[in-house]
Coordinates of C-alpha atoms in Angstrom, one line a residue:
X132 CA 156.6 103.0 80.3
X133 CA 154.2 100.4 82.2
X134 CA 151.9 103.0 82.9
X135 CA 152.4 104.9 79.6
X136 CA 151.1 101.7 78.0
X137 CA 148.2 100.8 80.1
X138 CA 147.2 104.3 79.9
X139 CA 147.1 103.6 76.4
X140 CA 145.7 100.3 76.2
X141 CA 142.4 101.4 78.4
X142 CA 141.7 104.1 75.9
X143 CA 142.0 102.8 73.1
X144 CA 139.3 100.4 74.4
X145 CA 137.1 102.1 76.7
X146 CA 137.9 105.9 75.6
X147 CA 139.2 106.7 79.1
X148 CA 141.1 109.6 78.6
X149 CA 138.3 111.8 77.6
X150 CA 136.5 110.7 80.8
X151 CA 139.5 111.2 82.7
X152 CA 139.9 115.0 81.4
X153 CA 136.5 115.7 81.8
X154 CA 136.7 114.3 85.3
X155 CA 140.2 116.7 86.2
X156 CA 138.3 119.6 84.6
X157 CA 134.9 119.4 86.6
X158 CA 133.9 122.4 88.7
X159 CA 133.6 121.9 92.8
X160 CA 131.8 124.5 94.6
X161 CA 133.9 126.2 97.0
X162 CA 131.9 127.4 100.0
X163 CA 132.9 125.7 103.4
X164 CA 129.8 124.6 103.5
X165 CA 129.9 122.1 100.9
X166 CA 132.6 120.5 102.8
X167 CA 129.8 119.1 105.1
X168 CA 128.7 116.6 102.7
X169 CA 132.1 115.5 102.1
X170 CA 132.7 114.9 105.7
X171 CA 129.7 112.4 106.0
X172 CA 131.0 110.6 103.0
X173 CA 134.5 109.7 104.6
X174 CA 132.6 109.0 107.7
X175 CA 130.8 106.0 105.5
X176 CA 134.3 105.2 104.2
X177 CA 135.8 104.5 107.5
X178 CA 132.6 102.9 109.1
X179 CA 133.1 100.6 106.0
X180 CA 136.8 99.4 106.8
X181 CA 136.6 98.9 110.7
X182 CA 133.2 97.4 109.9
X183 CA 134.8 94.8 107.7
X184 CA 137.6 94.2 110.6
X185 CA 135.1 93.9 113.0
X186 CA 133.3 91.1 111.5
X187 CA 136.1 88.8 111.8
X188 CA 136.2 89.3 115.6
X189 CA 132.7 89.7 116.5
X190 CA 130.6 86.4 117.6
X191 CA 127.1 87.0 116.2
X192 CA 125.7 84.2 118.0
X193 CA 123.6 85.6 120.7
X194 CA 124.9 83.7 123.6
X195 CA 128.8 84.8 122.3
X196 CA 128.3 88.4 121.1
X197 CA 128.7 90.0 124.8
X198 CA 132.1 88.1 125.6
X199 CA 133.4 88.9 122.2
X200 CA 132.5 92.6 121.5
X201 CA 133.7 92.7 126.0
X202 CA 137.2 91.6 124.7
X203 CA 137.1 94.5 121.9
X204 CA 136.6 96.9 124.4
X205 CA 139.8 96.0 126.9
X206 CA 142.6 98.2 126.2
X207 CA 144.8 95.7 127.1
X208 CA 144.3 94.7 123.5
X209 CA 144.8 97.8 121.9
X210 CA 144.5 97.0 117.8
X211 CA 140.5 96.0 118.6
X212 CA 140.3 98.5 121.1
X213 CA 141.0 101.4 118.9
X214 CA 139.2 99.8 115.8
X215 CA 135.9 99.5 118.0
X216 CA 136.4 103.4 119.1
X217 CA 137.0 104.6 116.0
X218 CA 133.9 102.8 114.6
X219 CA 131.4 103.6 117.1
X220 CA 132.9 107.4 117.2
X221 CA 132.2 107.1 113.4
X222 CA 128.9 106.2 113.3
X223 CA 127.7 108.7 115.8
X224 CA 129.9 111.8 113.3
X225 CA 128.3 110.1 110.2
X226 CA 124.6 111.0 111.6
X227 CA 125.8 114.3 112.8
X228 CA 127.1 115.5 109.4
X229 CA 124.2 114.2 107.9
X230 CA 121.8 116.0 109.9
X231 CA 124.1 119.3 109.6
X232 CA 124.3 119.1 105.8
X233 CA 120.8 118.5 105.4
X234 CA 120.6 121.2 107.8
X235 CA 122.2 123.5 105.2
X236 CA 120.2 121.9 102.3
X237 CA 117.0 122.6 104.1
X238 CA 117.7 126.5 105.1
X239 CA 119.5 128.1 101.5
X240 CA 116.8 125.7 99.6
X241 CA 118.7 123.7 97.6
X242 CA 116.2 121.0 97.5
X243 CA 114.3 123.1 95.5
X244 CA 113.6 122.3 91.7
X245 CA 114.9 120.1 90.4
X246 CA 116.6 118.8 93.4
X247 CA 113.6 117.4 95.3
X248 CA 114.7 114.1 94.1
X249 CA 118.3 114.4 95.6
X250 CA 116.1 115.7 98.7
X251 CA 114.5 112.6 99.7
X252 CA 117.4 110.8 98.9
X253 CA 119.4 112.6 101.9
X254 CA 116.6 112.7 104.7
X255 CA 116.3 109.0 103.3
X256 CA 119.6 108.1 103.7
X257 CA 119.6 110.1 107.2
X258 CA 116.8 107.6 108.7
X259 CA 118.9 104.3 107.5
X260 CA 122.3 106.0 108.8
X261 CA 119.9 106.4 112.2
X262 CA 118.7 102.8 112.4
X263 CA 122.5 101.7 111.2
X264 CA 123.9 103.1 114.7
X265 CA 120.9 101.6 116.8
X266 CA 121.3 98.1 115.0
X267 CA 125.1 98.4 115.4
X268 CA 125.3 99.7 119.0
X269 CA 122.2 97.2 120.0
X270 CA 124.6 94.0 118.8
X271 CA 126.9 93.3 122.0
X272 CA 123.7 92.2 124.1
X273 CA 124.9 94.3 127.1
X274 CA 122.8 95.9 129.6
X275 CA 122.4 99.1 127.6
X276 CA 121.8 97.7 124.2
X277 CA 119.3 95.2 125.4
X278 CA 117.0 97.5 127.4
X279 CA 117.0 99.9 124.1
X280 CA 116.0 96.8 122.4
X281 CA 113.4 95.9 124.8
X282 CA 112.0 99.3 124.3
X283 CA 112.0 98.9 120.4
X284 CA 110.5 95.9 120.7
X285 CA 107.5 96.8 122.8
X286 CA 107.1 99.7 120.2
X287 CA 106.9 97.1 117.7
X288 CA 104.4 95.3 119.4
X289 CA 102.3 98.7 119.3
X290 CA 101.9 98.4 115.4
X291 CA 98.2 97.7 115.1
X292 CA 97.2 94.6 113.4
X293 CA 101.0 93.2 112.1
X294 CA 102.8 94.5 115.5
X295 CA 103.1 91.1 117.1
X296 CA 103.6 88.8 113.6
X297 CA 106.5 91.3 112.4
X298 CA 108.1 91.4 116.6
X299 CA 107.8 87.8 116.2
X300 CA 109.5 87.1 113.4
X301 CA 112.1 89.8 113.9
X302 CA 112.7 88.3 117.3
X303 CA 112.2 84.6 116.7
X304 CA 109.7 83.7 119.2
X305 CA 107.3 85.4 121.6
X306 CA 109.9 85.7 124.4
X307 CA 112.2 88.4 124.7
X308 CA 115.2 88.3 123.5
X309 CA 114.6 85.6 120.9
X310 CA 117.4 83.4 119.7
X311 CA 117.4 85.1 116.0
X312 CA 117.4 88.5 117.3
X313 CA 120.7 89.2 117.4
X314 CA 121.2 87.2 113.4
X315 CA 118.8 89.3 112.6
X316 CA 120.5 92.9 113.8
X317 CA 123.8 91.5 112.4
X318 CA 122.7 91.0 108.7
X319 CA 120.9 94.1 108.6
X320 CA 123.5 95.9 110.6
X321 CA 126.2 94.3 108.1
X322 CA 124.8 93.5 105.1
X323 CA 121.6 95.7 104.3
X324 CA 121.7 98.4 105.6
X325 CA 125.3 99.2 104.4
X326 CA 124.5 98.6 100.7
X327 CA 121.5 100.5 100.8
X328 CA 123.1 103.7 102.1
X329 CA 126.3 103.0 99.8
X330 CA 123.5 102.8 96.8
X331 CA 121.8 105.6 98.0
X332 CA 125.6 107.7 98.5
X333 CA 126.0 106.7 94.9
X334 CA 122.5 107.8 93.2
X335 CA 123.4 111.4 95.4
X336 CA 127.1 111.5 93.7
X337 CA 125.2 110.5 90.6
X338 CA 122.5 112.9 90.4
X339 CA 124.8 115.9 91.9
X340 CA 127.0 115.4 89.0
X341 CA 124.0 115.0 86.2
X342 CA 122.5 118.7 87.4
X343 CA 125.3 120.3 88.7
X344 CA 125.5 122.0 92.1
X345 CA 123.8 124.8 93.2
X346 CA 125.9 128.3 94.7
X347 CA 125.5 131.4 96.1
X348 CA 127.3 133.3 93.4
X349 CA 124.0 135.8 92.0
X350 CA 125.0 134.6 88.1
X351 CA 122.8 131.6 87.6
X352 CA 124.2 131.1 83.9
X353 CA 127.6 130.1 85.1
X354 CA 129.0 127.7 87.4
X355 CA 131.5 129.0 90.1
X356 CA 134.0 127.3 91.6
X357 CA 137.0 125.2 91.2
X358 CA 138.3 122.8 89.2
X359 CA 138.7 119.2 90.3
X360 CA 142.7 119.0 89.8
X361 CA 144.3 120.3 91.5
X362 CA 142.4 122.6 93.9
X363 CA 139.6 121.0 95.0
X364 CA 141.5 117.5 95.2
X365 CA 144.0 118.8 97.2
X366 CA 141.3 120.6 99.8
X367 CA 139.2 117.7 100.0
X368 CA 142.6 114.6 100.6
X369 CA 142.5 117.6 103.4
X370 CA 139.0 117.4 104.5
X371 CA 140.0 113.3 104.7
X372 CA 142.7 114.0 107.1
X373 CA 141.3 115.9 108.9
X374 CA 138.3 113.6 109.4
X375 CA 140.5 110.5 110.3
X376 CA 142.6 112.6 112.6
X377 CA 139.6 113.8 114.7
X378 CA 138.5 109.8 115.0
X379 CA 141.5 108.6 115.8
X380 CA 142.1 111.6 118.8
X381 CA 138.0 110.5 120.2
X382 CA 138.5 107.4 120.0
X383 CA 142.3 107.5 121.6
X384 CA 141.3 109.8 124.3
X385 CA 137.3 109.4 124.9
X386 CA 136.0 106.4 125.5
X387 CA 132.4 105.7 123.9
X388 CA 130.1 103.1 125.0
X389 CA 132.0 100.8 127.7
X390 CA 130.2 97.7 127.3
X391 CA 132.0 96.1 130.6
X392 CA 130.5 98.6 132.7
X393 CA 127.0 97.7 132.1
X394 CA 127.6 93.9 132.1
X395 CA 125.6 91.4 130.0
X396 CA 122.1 91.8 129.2
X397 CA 119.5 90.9 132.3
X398 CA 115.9 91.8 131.8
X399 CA 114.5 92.2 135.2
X400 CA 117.9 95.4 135.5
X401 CA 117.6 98.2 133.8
X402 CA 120.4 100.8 135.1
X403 CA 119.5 104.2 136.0
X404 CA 120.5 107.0 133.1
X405 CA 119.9 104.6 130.7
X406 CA 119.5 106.7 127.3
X407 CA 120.7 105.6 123.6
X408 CA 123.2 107.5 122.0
X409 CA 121.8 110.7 120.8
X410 CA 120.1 110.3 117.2
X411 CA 117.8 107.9 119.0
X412 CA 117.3 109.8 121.6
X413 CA 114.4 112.0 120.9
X414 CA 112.2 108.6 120.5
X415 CA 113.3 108.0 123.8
X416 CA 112.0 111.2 125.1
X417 CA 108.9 111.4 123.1
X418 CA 108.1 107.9 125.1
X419 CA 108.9 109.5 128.2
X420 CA 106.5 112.3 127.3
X421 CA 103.8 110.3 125.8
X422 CA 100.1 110.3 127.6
X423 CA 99.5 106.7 129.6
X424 CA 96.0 106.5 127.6
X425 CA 94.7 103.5 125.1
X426 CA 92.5 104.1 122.6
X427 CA 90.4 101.6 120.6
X428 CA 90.0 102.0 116.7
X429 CA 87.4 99.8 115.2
X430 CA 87.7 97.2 118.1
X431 CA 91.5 97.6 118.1
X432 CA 92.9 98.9 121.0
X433 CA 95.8 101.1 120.2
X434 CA 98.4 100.7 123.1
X435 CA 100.1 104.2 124.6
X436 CA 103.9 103.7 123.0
X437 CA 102.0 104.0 119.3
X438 CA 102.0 107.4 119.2
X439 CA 105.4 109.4 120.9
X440 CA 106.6 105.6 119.6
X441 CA 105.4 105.7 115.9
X442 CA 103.0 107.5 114.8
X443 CA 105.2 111.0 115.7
X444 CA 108.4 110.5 114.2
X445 CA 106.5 108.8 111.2
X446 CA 104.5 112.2 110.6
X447 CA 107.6 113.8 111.1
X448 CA 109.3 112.4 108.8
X449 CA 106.6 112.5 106.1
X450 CA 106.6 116.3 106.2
X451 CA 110.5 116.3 105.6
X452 CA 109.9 114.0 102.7
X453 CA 107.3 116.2 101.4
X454 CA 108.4 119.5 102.0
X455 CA 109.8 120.1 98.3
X456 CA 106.5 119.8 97.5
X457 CA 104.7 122.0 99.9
X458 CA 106.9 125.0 100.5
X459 CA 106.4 125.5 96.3
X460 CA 102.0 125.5 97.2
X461 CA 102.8 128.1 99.8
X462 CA 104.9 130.2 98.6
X463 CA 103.7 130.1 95.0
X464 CA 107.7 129.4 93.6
X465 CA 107.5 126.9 91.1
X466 CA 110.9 127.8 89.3
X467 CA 114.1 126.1 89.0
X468 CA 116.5 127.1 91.0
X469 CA 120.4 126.7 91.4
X470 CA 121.6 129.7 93.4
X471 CA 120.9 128.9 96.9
X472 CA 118.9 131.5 99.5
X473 CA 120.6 133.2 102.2
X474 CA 118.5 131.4 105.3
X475 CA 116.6 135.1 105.8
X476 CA 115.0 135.7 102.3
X477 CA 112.6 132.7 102.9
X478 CA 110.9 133.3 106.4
X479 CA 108.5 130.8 106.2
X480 CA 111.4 128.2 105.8
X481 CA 113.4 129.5 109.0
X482 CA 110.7 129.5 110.6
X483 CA 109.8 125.5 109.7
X484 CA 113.3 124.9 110.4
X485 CA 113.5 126.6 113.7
X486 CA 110.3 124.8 114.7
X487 CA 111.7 121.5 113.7
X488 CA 115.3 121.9 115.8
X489 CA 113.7 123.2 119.2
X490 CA 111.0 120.2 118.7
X491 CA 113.9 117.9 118.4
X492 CA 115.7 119.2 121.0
X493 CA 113.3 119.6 123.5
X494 CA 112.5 115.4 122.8
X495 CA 116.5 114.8 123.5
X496 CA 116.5 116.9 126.5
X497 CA 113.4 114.6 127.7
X498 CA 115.2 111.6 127.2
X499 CA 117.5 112.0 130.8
X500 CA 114.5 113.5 132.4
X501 CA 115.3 111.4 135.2
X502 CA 119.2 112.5 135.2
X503 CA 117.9 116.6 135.2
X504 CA 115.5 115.8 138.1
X505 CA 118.5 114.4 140.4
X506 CA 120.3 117.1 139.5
X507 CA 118.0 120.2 139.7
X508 CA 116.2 118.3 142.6
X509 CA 112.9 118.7 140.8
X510 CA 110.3 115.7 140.9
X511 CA 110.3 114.3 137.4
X512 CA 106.5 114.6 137.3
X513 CA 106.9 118.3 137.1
X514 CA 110.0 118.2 134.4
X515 CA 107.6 115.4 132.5
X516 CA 104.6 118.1 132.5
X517 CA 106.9 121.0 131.7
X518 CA 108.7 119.5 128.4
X519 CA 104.8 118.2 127.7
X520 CA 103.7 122.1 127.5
X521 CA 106.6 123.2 125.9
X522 CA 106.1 120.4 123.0
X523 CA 103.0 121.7 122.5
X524 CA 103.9 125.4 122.4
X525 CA 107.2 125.6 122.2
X526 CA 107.7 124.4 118.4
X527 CA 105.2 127.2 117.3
X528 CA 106.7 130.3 119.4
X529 CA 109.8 129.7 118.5
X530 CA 108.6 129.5 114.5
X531 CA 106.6 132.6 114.6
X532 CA 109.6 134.4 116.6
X533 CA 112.6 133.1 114.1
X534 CA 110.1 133.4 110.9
X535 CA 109.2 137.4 112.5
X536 CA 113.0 138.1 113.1
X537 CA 113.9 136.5 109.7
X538 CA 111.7 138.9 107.8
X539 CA 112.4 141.5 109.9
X540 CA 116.0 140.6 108.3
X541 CA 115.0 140.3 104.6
X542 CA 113.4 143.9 105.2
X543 CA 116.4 145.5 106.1
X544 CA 118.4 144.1 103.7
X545 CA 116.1 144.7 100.6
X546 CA 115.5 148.5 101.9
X547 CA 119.7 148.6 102.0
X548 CA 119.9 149.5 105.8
X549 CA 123.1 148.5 106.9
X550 CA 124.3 148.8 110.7
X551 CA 123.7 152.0 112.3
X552 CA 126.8 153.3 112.1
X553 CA 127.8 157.3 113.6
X554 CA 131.0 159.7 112.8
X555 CA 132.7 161.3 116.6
X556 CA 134.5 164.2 115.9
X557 CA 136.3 166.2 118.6
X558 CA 134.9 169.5 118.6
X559 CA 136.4 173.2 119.3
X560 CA 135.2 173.4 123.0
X561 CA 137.2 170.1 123.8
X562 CA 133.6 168.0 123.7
X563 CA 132.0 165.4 120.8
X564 CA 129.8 165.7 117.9
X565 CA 127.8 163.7 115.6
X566 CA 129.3 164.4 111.9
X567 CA 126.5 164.3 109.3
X568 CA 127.3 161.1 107.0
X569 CA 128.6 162.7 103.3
X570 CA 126.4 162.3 100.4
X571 CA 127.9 159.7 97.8

């Protein structure tokens, strides 16, 4: 009766009912791999709540933030314990879905028009969910987190012209570490970069919803799927589960960045197999790879870390931006689309992609250069050259070779050849023949 009257109350008022039916009624798509997006989402959700717990027992101060994130990680207390694991564990899935859903996006063009919008929202929200994790795992001022810091600093310092004013500030003083450093990771870590991803999550939902999703299905005039009730929110409470079940058995049974082990932050230590955790990890090898040389620009001299530091992933991440814009002036489609490509009817695009994943491989790999040469027994200097060739050339052999094979693909499947498929049939004499395939 209670809620009978509510129910009532709130439509009468704010029309609720017909928002609520249309809402039950909505169609999902159903392909797995729209599940991906989904994921990332209750990734957020739980980096959210342990975030929020976490604030009441971390110490942002920087002389107190090592002690207090150090009794987090004892098991002996195992409430914090588990939070912390869960929440690092999170923040480290929440990239990787991201990066895999885009992934998706990018190769069955679904940022095409007029999605390029929702486009650069996601490799938008993909960068801040990046620098989220670095600020976050950079806060307990251990040895780890503070020679990544170091080494983000100094990149800083590259910028030409505003690089020392903006490290300054940032830092609080010319010295490194600076007493607002950490108050200044905390609030973005916390406060900034949280609501801009959750405004960003909510201008996705927002423009999903206002142009519908895209499928595979070959009708364009009608949306496939399922409705919201009770299919589709019965799969994705699911997809939930499942997401805090896989958490909660990492961060039970794999421990992620032991803070104890690597003691406080001291900067004349850095430990040997020192890399960040693996989104950032391709800076860190592109500074590993970069050439030793300064240049000078207009009297400016432009120190070595600018380029693998800055300049790279900022070009890089320009032509993601961008790339609703140019695959249209290369490949002359201009349409609207919302059925999505099979990854093998646009060559060009696997091939772009392909270049793009063995570039940012190759860059991670680099990063524990120094761990591969103990272990292969080759002299760094000769892995360091090796990954520098392979930058260069790798990226476009491996385009050409995945954009050749894709058309090759697109060829066969336009012309109808299926496999190659032959008929045995015993024959009088005891042996085998071919039988001649029958005319349909």
């Amino acid at each position: 009766m209670i809620v009978r009257r509510t129910v009532a109350w709130a439509d009468e008022r704010f029309g609720t009912n017909a928002i609520v039916h249309a809402a039950l009624k909505k169609i999902y798509p159903d392909h797995w791999s729209f599940y991906l997006g989904e994921f990332s989402l209750y990734f957020f959700m739980v980096l959210v709540g342990t975030g929020v717990w976490l604030t009441f027992a971390f110490d942002a101060g920087s002389q107190g933030a090592y002690p207090s994130v150090l009794a987090l990680a004892n098991p002996a207390h195992p409430i914090g314990y588990v939070i912390r694991q869960i929440h690092h564990w999170a923040a480290v899935c929440f990239v990787a879905a991201i990066l895999v859903h885009m992934a998706r996006i990018f190769f069955t063009g679904a940022f095409r028009r007029p999605r390029e919008l929702n486009w650069i929202v996601g490799v938008t929200m993909l960068v801040l969910a990046s620098l989220t994790g670095f600020t976050g795992y950079s806060l307990p001022n251990d040895g780890l987190s503070g020679t990544g810091l170091r080494i983000a600093y100094s990149v800083a310092l590259s910028i030409p012209l505003i690089g020392r004013w903006a490290a300054s500030v940032f830092n609080g003083g010319d010295d490194f570490p600076g007493p607002q450093l950490t108050t200044h990771l905390y609030s973005l870590h916390v406060f900034v970069l949280p609501v801009t991803i959750g405004a960003l999550i909510a201008l996705h939902l927002g423009l999903v919803i206002y142009q519908k999703h895209t499928q595979f299905a070959r009708d364009e005039r009608n949306v496939v799927g399922r409705r919201f009730w009770p299919d589709y929110a019965l799969r994705t409470l699911a997809a939930l589960g499942a997401t805090l079940a896989v958490l909660a058995l990492l961060a039970t049974f794999f421990e992620i960045n032991p803070v104890g082990d690597y003691g406080p932050y001291r900067p004349w230590i850095v430990m040997n197999g020192a890399v960040p955790d693996w989104y950032a990890a391709f800076l860190e090898g592109a500074l590993r790879l970069g050439p030793a040389t300064e240049f000078t620009i207009a009297g400016h001299p432009i120190p070595p870390v600018f380029w693998p530091g800055l300049a790279l992933p900022t070009v890089t991440l320009l032509f993601l931006l961008l790339w609703p814009f140019i695959e249209p002036r290369v490949t002359g489609d201009r349409a609207a689309h919302d059925v999505l490509n099979r990854p093998t009817e646009v060559p060009l695009r696997v091939g772009v992609g392909a270049a793009l994943i063995f570039e940012g491989l190759l860059l991670t790999l680099a990063a524990g250069d120094d761990q591969t040469s103990a272990t292969l027994h080759v002299r760094v200097e000769t892995l360091v050259w090796i990954y520098r060739i392979a930058l260069v050339a790798g990226p476009l052999v491996v385009g050409v070779l995945a954009a050749r094979i894709a058309a090759e693909m697109r060829a066969r499947a336009a012309a109808g050849a299926g496999p190659d498929v032959v008929t045995i049939v015993r024959n009088a004499r005891g042996g085998y023949d071919e039988e001649e395939p029958q005319a349909e």
